[in-house]
Structures are given as C-alpha cells and as structure tokens.
Amino acid sequence: MSAFEIRTDRVLGAGPFREIGQPRVVATHPDGEVIVVAGALIRPQWHGRDVSGRSRPHSGWYPAAVYRSGDLACMAHFTTRWPANTIAFHPTLPLVAIGTGAYDGGWAYEGELLLLNLSTGTTVSVLAYPREVRQVAWGDPQTLDLVLAIPCDEDEQRFGTTSLACSIQRDDWDRATTAMLRMPYGETPVPDGPRTDLALAATIIERLCHQRGLRWVARRAVWAVDSLPDGRIIAALEGVRLECWSPASEEPLWRLPTDGAGCQANVLPDGRTALAVTQTARRFEDRRWTIDPSVVAQVDLDTGAVETIHEPAWPAIVVSRADGWWALRGTEHTGQATTEEITLRSPDGAPAATVSLGRYDLFNHFFDIRYTPDLLFLQGRADKPWQDKWVVAVDVPEGSMRRLFPLEWDESRGGHLFGGCGAYLDDRSGPALVYAGAVHDGAGLLPGNAFVVRRAYPTGELQWVFTADHEVTALDADGDFIYVTFNSGELVLLRAEDGAVQARQELRVNGHRVVPLSLVRLSPDRLAIGTLDGRVLICSLAASPDLASDQE
C-alpha cells in the first residue's frame, strides 16, 4: 500500500493538442464532431544521454489522439510503434483506419494498419506482417483501398516503384482481430506519391485552434527543470534554451527560443544565474553524420538575458558540483572524431585545467549527480572506454583525478552497467550517492535490469538497490525520500534510508498517461516534472487516504 498519493495541481505549458507533440496527419469526421490527430514525440535521446530503453512489450514514441471538435478535449490517447502517414474514417461504422510506417534505413519498409474503434478507444493491428502503409481510403463500407510500401529494398527493381496499391473487401471490419489480413493482397505498382506533409498538419491544427479562440504552440521534450529560491521554475526543452515560470503564471515570464534543443539547465549557487546547454541536431552531409559544437549560455534568471556564451569546440555536457565549479565534457565520438578531454571552469566561468578521461558515449558515460561536493564522472578502460567503468572525482583547480569505486557493485555478476542521473545526500546513514542506471544485455533492456542504487560516499559500499523494468529518466532526493521517474510514465517515491517504496503512481494529465523526462523537488511535498510532450507538471504529495483511514 502506498503511503503517499501524488496529485497534479497545475500544468505549465498546457494547451490544445499537447498530447500529440509535432502533428503529422489530421482528419476530421464528416459530421464534424470528432478530430483524429497523429503526431510524433522526440525519441528520448540527446547528444549526451539516452533514456529510451524499455523492457518488452514496448510501444513507440508516436502518439495519436481523438478530440471532441467543440472544445478540442482529448477523448482517447494511444501510441503507435511507427509514425502515422494517413487517417480515414469509415463511412458508416465508428471506425478509423490509421496507416503507419517508415523505411528502417537499411532494408525494410515496416509499419502497420490500425483500426481504431471510436466507441471503445481500442486499436487493432490487422496486417499479418509489418508493412509501411502510405495511404488509406474507404471505397465503400466493405472496401478499404490501400497503398503499401514494398516489403524491402530488393523489391524496388522488380516493381520499378516503392509503392503498391490494393483493395481489400470484408464485411467484418467492425469485428477486426489482430493480423486478420494475410498476404497476398493483390498489389499493383503505382507511382510514389508525396510524403506526409508536416507543415500542412501544423497549419490545420493552428486553424482549428484559431477558430475556437485558442492558440497552438508546438512544445516537446522538457529535458531539464530546476527551481529558484523565490519559487520560480526554469525549464529547457526542444526549441527553447531556457524559459522561466512564476508559481502562478499562465505564460512564461520569459523564454529564450533556440535552434535545436535545450538539454541541460544548472542553477549556479548564487540563485541568480544558470548554465543552459543547447545542441542542434546532427546532419548527414558528404556521406557521414556531422554534429555542431554545443553552446553553453550563462543566463540572468531575473531578466532572461544571456550574459556569457561559452563555445566549446565540440558537443559537450556540463557537470557541476555544489559550490559552483563546473566542467565541460566532450561527447563527440562519431566517425574519426573522438573528444577525450574535460575542461574545468570556476564558478565565474573562467577556464582552469584540462583533463583527459577517455572517450564518452551517451549510453555509457552520462553521470549527472545533483548536490555533490565533487566533480564526478564515469571513466572506463583506455582501450575500451565502455567497459569496467569507475566513478572518478576530478579535483579543482589543478585537475588531479581520484578513482573512487567501480560502477558495478556486484563482482560476481561483472555486468556492463550504463550510467544515469542521481543525487548526493548526507543523512542519518551518512554521505552517499543515489543514482540510476541499467545493466546492458544484447537483447535490449530486460525486466529488472534498470536500477536505482544507494552507495556510501566515497567508498562505494552498497547500501540498497531498487530494480525496475524501464529506464529512469530523472531523480531527486532530500533527507527522507528519493523521487524517481521512469519512461514508462511512472513516478516512484523511495525511502532514502533503505529504498523501501513509499508510493508509485502512473502520471496522467486529464486522465491520459504522460512520459516524465525531468524532475526537481520544489519543497518537501511538491515536485516539478517535465514531460516528453512539452509540459511541466506541478505535483504535490499527500498522505494516502487509504493509509489515513487505516490509522484512524
């Protein structure tokens, strides 16, 4: 039984169609009462970190939703494994055909045909084998016209196109079952049509909102949230370097748009400035992937003015410690480029020593620990930096390095562990690091292979372990509790002393599940949580009514 109940009190960045991220395709029912929208969220990965791992069964990062036309309220919400390309309402039944899919980049055109029941909100995937579905249309109540992609690359030479058309006639569409449509479908080659028009979808969404006196602004992936001493909240997200909210505001006090993504936001000890890390997306040029250097801006939190720009020569992440010292660790490791250095910076941003730690990659080496008295990093072997990783501390200003303890605490297992986020705390049990991560397996993330662990600091002695099936996206702590969010949509509250579960709850907004990406403790009973769909939830903790009634 949970000791606490988690309540969502406010939603910052709320607005119409927020559930679907970037719209891809929009369809309105002929009677005008219902709108179906499919979109895309950001895969939860940026240049320094990946938190997309889930144990199977898994769903994708492509949301779709059904909205009531009058007030644009979300009536049903679900995700698809592949991006949606096309939507068509059945002429007489409460059914919607949704075609999804994409080229996998190397061989196959995969996807599915979904039938959405508007009465129940359930979906059924009706193709026996994965195929990209590019167009759907109902010829009549029994006939569904499809344009499918060819199954794989070698079929293009045979057909002279990548698109094949077919028509399927059935009288049981209202009794659809999984994989009920089996090949062959009697496909005929047709010329490739235009691809999904994202700009058109956004224009339709803007018009729908404008007609109802509402404003739509695209928001996705709040990668970082932090709190300020006066109660304000800052957030970094896709397309926004940093934005600032007051506790009661409906709109940000200020916002700094940017190309690319706001990835990190570190408030400096003075509480008046913050470091904001932004990164543009990588590009495929001259037959190889390239990525621009990161930009680190020092931002005045009262005005939103950018005071100083730090421009490393490579993509980088910021690692900081409680007294304001910070470091830039290079993350570039694609192609021939490998950045092995970290640059130490004093609280005022002046560079100090440079230290070599070996290669970084976003799966292995992310180690962002709040409140720590030291600059902490993960370092692996010189020849294979992803193996045998240790937690190391780098001293300032000279840059000397101390190996503290192996990331793996179970010598008998000898696992390959990934790093994650965490916090330093010093409570009744003494100083410790509580941090998250996952155990690597060639089959992907297995059930129980994600973890939160508490280890004595600086010795690394194991104190407790909490295991999970999905990756941790954010973690914060105080003297009593550890607050942890997962990419499954769950928030778990652990007792700091022994890791016992005090509460676990799926996060929802208006009844629909959201995926938390970032978290900060505002006070002993309040949290701010940034979501994959671009919102910031202000949540409170209250004693569980069930527990309270048991104690009466």
C-alpha atoms as one frame of an Amber mdcrd trajectory, in Angstrom:
protein
   0.000   0.000   0.000   1.344   3.449  -0.918   1.999   5.826   1.960   1.503
   8.855  -0.300  -0.756   9.936  -3.107   0.679  12.037  -5.942  -1.562  14.813
  -7.264  -1.086  17.068 -10.282  -2.030  20.573  -9.137  -1.020  22.660 -12.161
   0.214  22.133 -15.697   2.618  24.677 -17.172   2.790  24.820 -20.957  -0.694
  23.367 -21.287  -2.714  23.870 -24.440  -4.757  22.180 -27.152  -3.355  19.109
 -28.920  -0.468  18.939 -26.475  -0.722  15.144 -26.330   0.444  14.569 -29.914
   3.690  16.576 -29.975   4.525  17.541 -33.564   1.395  16.855 -35.685   1.872
  14.583 -38.703  -1.624  13.979 -40.043  -5.094  15.314 -39.139  -8.559  14.073
 -40.092 -11.999  15.409 -39.145 -15.064  13.166 -39.175 -17.573  14.081 -41.919
 -20.138  15.088 -39.272 -17.564  17.479 -37.753 -17.909  16.080 -34.251 -14.575
  14.255 -33.886 -10.981  15.009 -34.884  -8.228  12.386 -35.011  -4.635  13.611
 -34.921  -1.431  11.597 -35.107   1.911  13.124 -34.268   5.451  12.483 -33.126
   7.307  13.000 -29.898  11.060  13.233 -29.587  12.775   9.901 -29.056  14.100
  10.353 -25.508  17.704  10.799 -26.513  20.029  13.758 -26.901  23.730  14.052
 -27.639  24.775  13.213 -24.087  22.128  10.767 -22.914  19.671   8.059 -23.962
  16.664   7.050 -21.814  14.607   5.203 -24.421  15.148   1.687 -23.060  12.042
  -0.256 -22.061  11.609  -3.947 -21.436   9.229  -5.620 -23.867   6.407  -5.316
 -24.692   7.042  -1.751 -25.764   5.222   0.974 -27.615   6.658   3.670 -29.790
   7.098   7.395 -29.410   4.336   8.260 -31.906   1.118   9.415 -30.222  -2.350
   9.637 -31.690  -5.466  11.047 -30.077  -9.173  11.555 -30.591 -10.505  15.045
 -29.834 -14.008  16.411 -29.385 -14.449  19.055 -32.041 -16.337  21.593 -29.933
 -13.761  22.225 -27.213 -10.799  20.135 -28.503 -10.869  17.991 -25.354  -8.853
  14.784 -25.644 -11.184  11.781 -25.506  -8.732   8.947 -26.226  -4.967   8.719
 -26.465  -2.600   5.940 -27.561   0.828   5.441 -29.129   1.955   3.607 -32.251
   5.199   1.813 -32.964   5.800   3.623 -36.276   4.906   7.161 -37.416   1.413
   7.663 -38.822   1.095   8.557 -42.501  -2.633   8.552 -43.212  -6.043   8.517
 -41.497  -9.505   7.663 -42.893 -12.927   7.485 -41.184 -15.202   4.556 -42.067
 -18.301   5.831 -43.921 -20.860   4.187 -41.592 -19.113   2.497 -38.650 -17.379
   4.178 -35.690 -14.006   3.051 -37.063 -10.873   4.891 -38.167  -8.163   3.345
 -40.326  -4.677   4.610 -39.499  -1.710   3.709 -41.668   1.747   3.868 -40.104
   5.266   3.014 -41.107   8.653   4.112 -42.371  11.804   2.843 -44.048  14.147
   1.334 -41.474  17.179   2.986 -43.088  18.798  -0.136 -44.419  16.446  -2.748
 -45.848  12.768  -2.925 -44.908   9.663  -0.718 -45.114   7.868  -1.551 -41.881
   4.603  -0.373 -40.382   1.052  -1.430 -39.618  -2.590  -0.814 -40.388  -4.534
   0.058 -37.256  -8.296   0.080 -36.852  -9.380   2.455 -34.092 -12.799   1.846
 -32.556 -14.196   5.264 -31.643 -16.763   3.745 -29.286 -14.246   1.879 -27.131
 -10.990   3.760 -27.845  -9.222   0.461 -28.612  -6.992  -0.276 -31.592  -6.281
  -3.485 -33.515  -3.288  -4.066 -35.801  -4.764  -6.031 -38.707  -1.838  -6.791
 -41.054  -0.300 -10.218 -40.616   3.202  -8.874 -41.324   4.731  -5.418 -40.833
   4.389  -3.180 -43.911   4.546   0.568 -44.270   1.038   1.870 -45.015   1.211
   5.100 -47.009  -2.407   5.799 -47.924  -5.817   4.535 -46.766  -9.284   5.325
 -48.117 -12.675   3.667 -47.785 -14.121   2.935 -51.227 -17.397   1.834 -49.634
 -18.416   0.314 -46.270 -16.837  -3.032 -47.227 -13.824  -1.880 -49.241 -10.594
  -0.437 -47.931  -8.174   0.935 -50.518  -4.514   0.887 -49.502  -1.165   1.998
 -50.784   1.584  -0.034 -49.163   5.331   0.320 -49.456   7.267  -2.564 -50.979
   8.442  -5.013 -48.309  12.178  -4.380 -48.771  14.859  -2.815 -50.970  15.246
  -5.708 -53.400  11.603  -5.332 -54.493  12.153  -1.865 -55.991  13.964  -3.216
 -59.043  11.205  -5.780 -59.648   8.316  -3.310 -59.392  10.007  -0.105 -60.570
   8.496   1.790 -57.631   8.361   1.608 -53.858   4.525   1.903 -53.710   1.972
  -0.858 -54.278  -1.829  -0.389 -54.313  -4.506  -2.901 -53.343  -8.142  -3.080
 -52.269  -9.461  -5.348 -49.536 -13.155  -6.222 -49.230 -14.612  -7.537 -45.974
 -17.924  -7.418 -44.170 -16.435  -7.785 -40.694 -14.471  -4.576 -40.222 -16.422
  -3.969 -37.014 -15.153  -7.330 -35.689 -11.500  -6.811 -36.556  -8.920  -9.118
 -34.995  -5.148  -8.913 -34.785  -3.339  -9.968 -38.016  -6.589 -10.858 -39.767
  -5.344  -9.530 -43.147  -2.945 -12.053 -44.628  -0.941 -11.893 -47.834  -1.180
 -11.895 -50.771  -3.117  -8.637 -51.063  -3.174  -8.490 -54.893  -0.923  -5.425
 -55.022  -0.343  -3.345 -58.166   2.640  -0.983 -58.648   1.722   2.706 -58.545
   3.905   5.831 -58.704   5.247   7.051 -55.399   3.060   9.824 -54.040   4.002
  12.808 -51.896   5.110  12.005 -48.368   3.380  13.142 -45.198   3.209  16.951
 -45.145   4.112  18.049 -41.608   3.696  21.728 -42.449   0.140  21.087 -43.650
  -0.720  19.202 -40.476   0.584  22.071 -38.329  -1.407  24.582 -40.396  -4.607
  22.581 -39.882  -4.011  22.402 -36.132  -3.368  26.146 -35.968  -6.591  26.825
 -37.892  -8.660  24.528 -35.674  -7.371  26.350 -32.598  -7.829  29.814 -34.093
 -11.460  29.033 -34.972 -12.090  28.378 -31.283 -10.212  31.375 -29.970  -7.230
  29.275 -28.869  -3.542  29.417 -29.695  -1.407  26.395 -30.527   2.330  26.411
 -29.930   4.429  23.333 -30.601   6.177  22.039 -27.467   8.155  18.846 -26.968
  10.611  17.188 -24.604  11.324  19.144 -21.423  14.833  17.802 -20.846  15.580
  19.781 -17.673  13.712  21.571 -14.892  15.082  23.367 -11.861  13.763  25.596
  -9.106  14.846  29.020  -7.894  14.905  30.301  -4.293  11.868  32.544  -4.856
   9.693  29.698  -6.146  10.129  30.260  -9.866  10.752  27.284 -12.140  13.045
  27.124 -15.154  12.885  24.575 -17.961  14.966  23.636 -21.007  13.236  21.895
 -23.910  13.179  21.307 -27.635  13.448  24.682 -29.367  13.888  26.592 -26.098
  17.240  27.329 -24.486  15.556  28.268 -21.221  12.200  29.529 -20.012  11.075
  30.806 -16.621   7.696  30.437 -14.902   6.345  32.052 -11.759   4.340  29.842
  -9.401   1.047  31.328 -10.599   1.713  32.363 -14.206  -0.232  31.037 -17.196
   2.572  32.024 -19.570   6.341  32.077 -19.069   7.830  35.221 -17.569  10.441
  34.963 -20.307  11.564  32.449 -22.903  14.749  32.090 -24.970  13.997  30.306
 -28.272  16.868  28.465 -29.915  17.684  26.233 -32.836  17.960  22.665 -31.681
  17.252  21.580 -28.126  17.749  22.894 -24.643  19.330  19.872 -22.926  20.600
  20.966 -19.514  19.893  23.750 -17.028  22.144  24.163 -13.987  21.342  26.913
 -11.492  24.529  28.335 -10.010  24.856  28.713  -6.209  24.028  32.444  -6.332
  20.493  31.530  -7.476  20.578  34.417  -9.963  22.233  32.758 -12.956  22.056
  29.410 -14.701  24.057  27.478 -17.261  21.932  26.377 -20.214  23.268  23.822
 -22.708  21.833  23.716 -26.233  22.582  21.415 -29.126  21.472  21.382 -32.765
  20.531  18.083 -34.387  23.170  16.109 -36.200  23.150  16.218 -40.013  24.026
  13.750 -42.755  26.486  15.514 -45.065  29.084  14.190 -47.505  28.038  10.618
 -46.711  28.640  10.933 -42.992  26.936  12.231 -39.872  28.150  15.554 -38.513
  27.204  17.451 -35.381  27.869  21.060 -34.421  29.527  22.065 -31.159  27.267
  22.666 -28.181  26.570  26.158 -26.861  26.620  26.890 -23.137  24.917  30.147
 -22.166  25.124  31.821 -18.788  21.644  33.320 -18.294  20.473  36.046 -15.919
  17.442  34.461 -14.271  15.738  37.767 -13.445  15.675  39.135 -16.981  16.393
  36.148 -19.209  19.346  37.992 -20.707  22.261  35.887 -21.921  25.286  37.214
 -20.049  28.019  34.999 -21.466  28.317  32.403 -24.193  30.793  29.531 -23.773
  31.531  27.812 -27.053  33.447  24.547 -26.792  34.964  23.168 -29.971  32.818
  20.051 -29.762  29.462  18.766 -28.488  29.593  18.693 -24.703  27.684  18.242
 -21.476  28.009  20.226 -18.257  28.950  18.514 -14.996  28.753  20.635 -11.847
  29.284  20.486  -8.122  27.531  22.193  -5.218  29.944  25.126  -4.807  29.580
  26.291  -8.429  32.638  24.722 -10.064  31.685  23.050 -13.310  33.218  21.219
 -16.244  32.592  20.654 -19.933  32.996  17.051 -21.014  33.217  16.433 -24.750
  30.735  13.909 -26.128  31.790  13.615 -29.778  32.660  10.063 -30.763  31.267
   9.597 -34.280  33.416   8.777 -37.257  37.064   9.665 -36.775  36.446  12.389
 -34.205  36.892  11.490 -30.555  36.967  14.055 -27.771  38.551  12.750 -24.586
  39.016  15.983 -22.650  37.125  17.769 -19.920  37.685  21.452 -19.223  37.291
  22.677 -15.652  35.601  26.026 -15.067  35.461  28.162 -11.954  32.084  29.487
 -10.748  32.578  32.650 -12.800  33.202  30.572 -15.948  36.957  31.095 -16.178
  38.752  28.028 -17.574  41.136  26.140 -15.315  42.771  22.775 -16.011  42.091
  20.325 -18.833  41.922  16.611 -18.046  41.743  13.536 -20.288  39.118  10.989
 -19.237  38.799   8.857 -22.343  36.011   8.564 -24.856  32.403   9.370 -23.950
  29.217   7.924 -25.337  25.624   8.700 -24.499  24.729   5.147 -23.429  27.623
   4.510 -21.056  29.004   7.658 -19.516  26.167  10.005 -18.540  26.520  10.630
 -14.786  24.694  13.754 -13.635  24.743  13.876  -9.817  22.966  16.708  -8.000
  24.339  18.434  -4.873  27.678  16.628  -4.994  30.749  18.178  -3.307  32.957
  16.817  -6.120  33.027  16.857  -9.898  32.091  13.251 -10.661  32.491  11.348
 -13.933  32.494   7.814 -15.312  35.734   6.510 -16.818  36.319   3.154 -18.489
  39.328   1.334 -19.847  41.709   3.278 -22.069  41.282   0.855 -24.986  37.577
   0.072 -24.403  36.108   3.038 -22.508  32.647   1.448 -22.300  33.982  -1.390
 -20.161  34.989  -1.584 -16.472  33.731   1.894 -15.676  34.703   3.607 -12.419
  33.257   6.596 -10.637  36.054   9.171 -10.532  36.383  12.608  -8.938  38.352
  15.441 -10.510  39.745  17.997  -8.104  39.911  21.717  -8.808  41.675  23.795
  -9.825  44.615  21.549 -10.741  42.615  18.726 -12.335  44.013  15.766 -10.409
  41.837  12.670 -10.648  40.799  10.200  -7.930  39.305   6.775  -8.690  36.567
   6.205  -6.129  34.777   2.900  -6.820  33.645   0.681  -9.728  30.235   1.450
 -11.196  29.417  -2.254 -10.863  28.949  -3.205  -7.202  28.453  -6.953  -7.745
  31.790  -8.504  -8.661  30.208 -11.931  -9.194  27.857 -10.524 -11.833  30.534
  -8.480 -13.591  27.857  -6.646 -15.502  28.259  -3.938 -18.101  26.446  -1.028
 -16.450  25.204   2.191 -18.005  25.357   5.459 -16.085  22.462   7.755 -15.280
  21.222  10.589 -13.102  21.461  10.813  -9.324  21.904  12.864  -6.181  24.309
  13.206  -3.276  22.838  13.150   0.214  24.159  13.127   3.760  21.534  11.813
   6.176  21.353   9.600   9.252  23.091   6.806   7.348  25.967   9.050   6.319
  27.079  10.536   2.986  26.004   8.599  -0.083  25.319   8.709  -3.786  21.925
   7.554  -5.009  21.997   7.085  -8.755  20.174   5.310 -11.574  21.356   3.187
 -14.457  20.804  -0.057 -16.316  22.540  -3.365 -16.927  23.413  -3.927 -20.578
  22.140  -7.001 -22.391  22.423  -7.800 -26.078  18.684  -8.471 -26.224  17.866
  -4.951 -25.003  16.667  -3.836 -21.603  15.475  -6.927 -19.749  12.887  -6.861
 -16.930  14.611  -5.908 -13.693  17.757  -4.591 -15.384  17.085  -0.919 -14.672
  18.015   0.182 -11.179  18.329   2.858  -8.520  21.180   2.195  -6.095  22.446
   3.826  -2.910  26.187   3.590  -2.219  28.253   5.065   0.595  30.382   8.021
  -0.438  33.245   7.979  -1.226  33.862   4.248  -0.599  31.076   2.886  -2.826
  29.828   0.378  -0.256  26.425  -0.953  -1.346  23.507   0.113   0.877  20.413
  -0.823  -1.145  19.177  -1.484  -4.698  15.756  -0.907  -6.268  15.206  -2.633
  -9.636  12.773  -1.731 -12.420  11.759  -2.755 -15.941  12.112   0.643 -17.613
  14.810   3.284 -17.645  14.968   6.053 -15.083  14.566   9.483 -16.671  15.074
  11.735 -13.611  15.921  11.573  -9.913  15.995  13.988  -6.993  16.383  13.477
  -3.256  16.118  15.021   0.166  16.898  13.690   3.633  13.809  11.480   3.658
  12.907  10.397   0.148  14.234   9.618  -3.323  11.942  10.809  -6.144  12.321
   8.808  -9.369  10.576   8.964 -12.749  10.607   6.299 -15.463   9.999   6.380
 -19.212   7.018   4.095 -18.624   5.206   7.125 -17.179   5.614   6.143 -13.553
   6.758   8.194 -10.541   8.158   6.185  -7.625   8.895   7.519  -4.153  11.582
   5.564  -2.226  12.619   5.929   1.384  16.163   7.307   1.391  17.320   5.169
   4.297  16.522   1.731   2.888  14.958   2.124  -0.581  11.511   0.965   0.529
   8.715   2.017  -1.828   6.529   4.749  -0.298   4.450   5.485  -3.393   4.297
   4.576  -7.062   1.858   6.063  -9.498   1.422   6.471 -13.220   1.449  10.149
 -14.153  -1.610  11.354 -16.037  -2.959  14.668 -17.279  -6.721  14.817 -17.830
  -6.755  11.049 -17.497  -4.135  10.401 -20.170  -0.672   8.989 -19.490   2.376
  11.214 -19.891   6.065  10.326 -20.018   8.221  12.229 -17.491  11.706  13.292
 -18.620  12.941  15.619 -15.863  12.189  16.327 -12.224  13.090  18.688  -9.404
  11.982  18.807  -5.786  10.415  22.186  -5.038   9.749  21.568  -1.328   9.254
  18.516   0.909   5.824  17.876  -0.584   5.989  19.450  -4.070   7.681  18.460
  -7.333   8.022  19.886 -10.828   8.122  17.274 -13.590   8.953  17.972 -17.243
   7.279  15.700 -19.792   8.061  14.291 -23.205   5.122  16.203 -24.715   6.437
  19.582 -23.541   4.522  20.228 -20.333   5.705  20.890 -16.765   3.580  19.306
 -14.047   3.438  20.804 -10.563   2.706  17.853  -8.298   2.083  17.545  -4.583
   2.407  14.623  -2.198  -0.304  13.899   0.358  -0.820  11.069   2.807  -2.734
   8.282   1.091  -6.448   8.365   2.052  -6.382   4.576   2.406  -3.455   4.738
   4.810  -5.028   7.580   6.773  -8.304   5.668   7.169  -6.419   2.576   8.354
  -4.735   4.617  11.074  -7.974   6.111  12.399
